[in-house]
Amino acid sequence: MATTILPDDLVVEILSRLPLKSFCRFRCVCKSWLAFSSDQHYRKKLPRTPFGFLYQKNEHGNAIHLVGLPSGDRDIDTTLSFVPCYEHPLELKGCSNGLLLCYRGGTHSKEISDATVCNPATQEWMALPNTEAGPAVSYADLKLCFDPLWSQYFYVFKFETTPNGGYDTEVKVFFSEDSTWSNCLWETSDILGGDSLFLNGVLYVDHLWGHYLLALDAPDTCTQLLNHRILQLPGFPNGPEQRFYCFDGCLGQSFGVLCYAQQELDGCIIRIWSLEGSDRWVVKHRLNMNNVFGRDIMLRTNNEGLWYFDYEILAFDLERELVFLADTIADNKIISYSISTGKGSQILNIPRFVDLYRSRLYVPYYGKFPASVLQGAQDK
């Protein structure tokens, strides 16, 4: 009887219909299936289903929580019980394609200790060396960068701000490939405390008040200078000068393309753009929020007369047509909004939501931990 051999493209199309965890188990079936998981072309077609939404409230000692989506894998330990907690629980600082960055130290503080990169799906983790800031530093922040479609290793960008008449920010980079910090040093006078996203080897960082992104190329271990450029954002600028007191939109990606979401001026419509070419933003969606929240007015003023929206865009996933919203007025709800149906459903209620500290959409990563030195599952 003749044996039919399916072409690789058709096999990958079939495997892409499986849950990610099932596919990772089936990689052991044969060498060709294993090769698909490491091939840059085919990996883009394999499943990356969101597991849930990570969040942490701004309360001392508060643990990291997760609200799971219906398709989530209930075996994942998002409490991070496998990571040593030392004297105090770690704080969630970043999430990048399945890896989490946690450490102790406030957002507007120079104190960074026990910085750890971990993978809840495989229960592996790695402590970052030499993260403490120098005595002259007034602000320090770390940003985790991992994109398995671009590199098998992760990076951590360290931003340290020093008062110098104005403010000077220095940037250094950690390489998980050899567990070292780079010798490259880059300086800017910008205050970069906003949203960030790592995509296709580029870290995009939102300016704190300016309506633009700083794009930093991930360097190699021999790079002395960081390549960078400025990318203007679409929509309208926020900040005290514009009488708007709210964060400047939300970054995301869809099939490897940078995207940006922001409310229109009255808050009733959300626009989502995608970046085409180097600097051209194209509107992909206009989403009406009136039926989602059941009210017509979504723009309010505070005691200082500054305008603000009464809901926030927490995250969005265009591949699965989902937008995650926080209603800060009615019962402090987190809502999952379906782009295809135009309907929203409550997935979580957090008392005193204004004290939410960090929130991240979490997509599991079941591959090999992207570092040369690690602790965790293999030590048990």
Short mmCIF file of C-alpha atoms in Angstrom, two decimals, residues 263 267-270 287-298 300 310-313 323-330 332-337 342-344:
data_model
loop_
_atom_site.label_atom_id
_atom_site.label_comp_id
_atom_site.label_asym_id
_atom_site.label_seq_id
_atom_site.Cartn_x
_atom_site.Cartn_y
_atom_site.Cartn_z
CA GLN A 263 -9.76 56.62 22.54
CA GLY A 267 -14.02 58.50 24.66
CA CYS A 268 -16.97 56.88 22.87
CA ILE A 269 -14.84 55.42 20.07
CA ILE A 270 -11.58 53.45 20.22
CA LEU A 287 -14.94 50.43 18.02
CA ASN A 288 -18.04 51.95 19.60
CA MET A 289 -17.96 51.78 23.40
CA ASN A 290 -21.43 53.15 24.24
CA ASN A 291 -23.15 49.77 24.34
CA VAL A 292 -20.22 48.17 26.20
CA PHE A 293 -20.44 50.47 29.23
CA GLY A 294 -24.11 51.41 28.95
CA ARG A 295 -23.54 55.17 29.06
CA ASP A 296 -23.06 58.02 26.60
CA ILE A 297 -20.60 60.17 28.56
CA MET A 298 -17.09 58.75 29.03
CA ARG A 300 -14.93 63.56 32.84
CA ASP A 310 -13.53 56.89 32.81
CA TYR A 311 -12.19 53.64 31.34
CA GLU A 312 -8.77 52.40 30.27
CA ILE A 313 -7.49 50.26 27.40
CA VAL A 323 -9.75 44.19 23.55
CA PHE A 324 -9.38 44.31 27.36
CA LEU A 325 -10.87 47.32 29.11
CA ALA A 326 -11.04 48.58 32.68
CA ASP A 327 -14.25 50.37 33.70
CA THR A 328 -13.17 52.63 36.56
CA ILE A 329 -16.68 54.00 37.24
CA ALA A 330 -19.15 51.12 37.39
CA ASN A 332 -14.46 48.51 38.75
CA LYS A 333 -14.82 45.82 36.10
CA ILE A 334 -12.30 44.32 33.67
CA ILE A 335 -14.13 43.64 30.41
CA SER A 336 -13.19 41.45 27.46
CA TYR A 337 -14.56 43.09 24.29
CA GLY A 342 -19.18 44.26 19.30
CA LYS A 343 -20.10 42.86 22.73
CA GLY A 344 -18.26 42.95 26.02
#
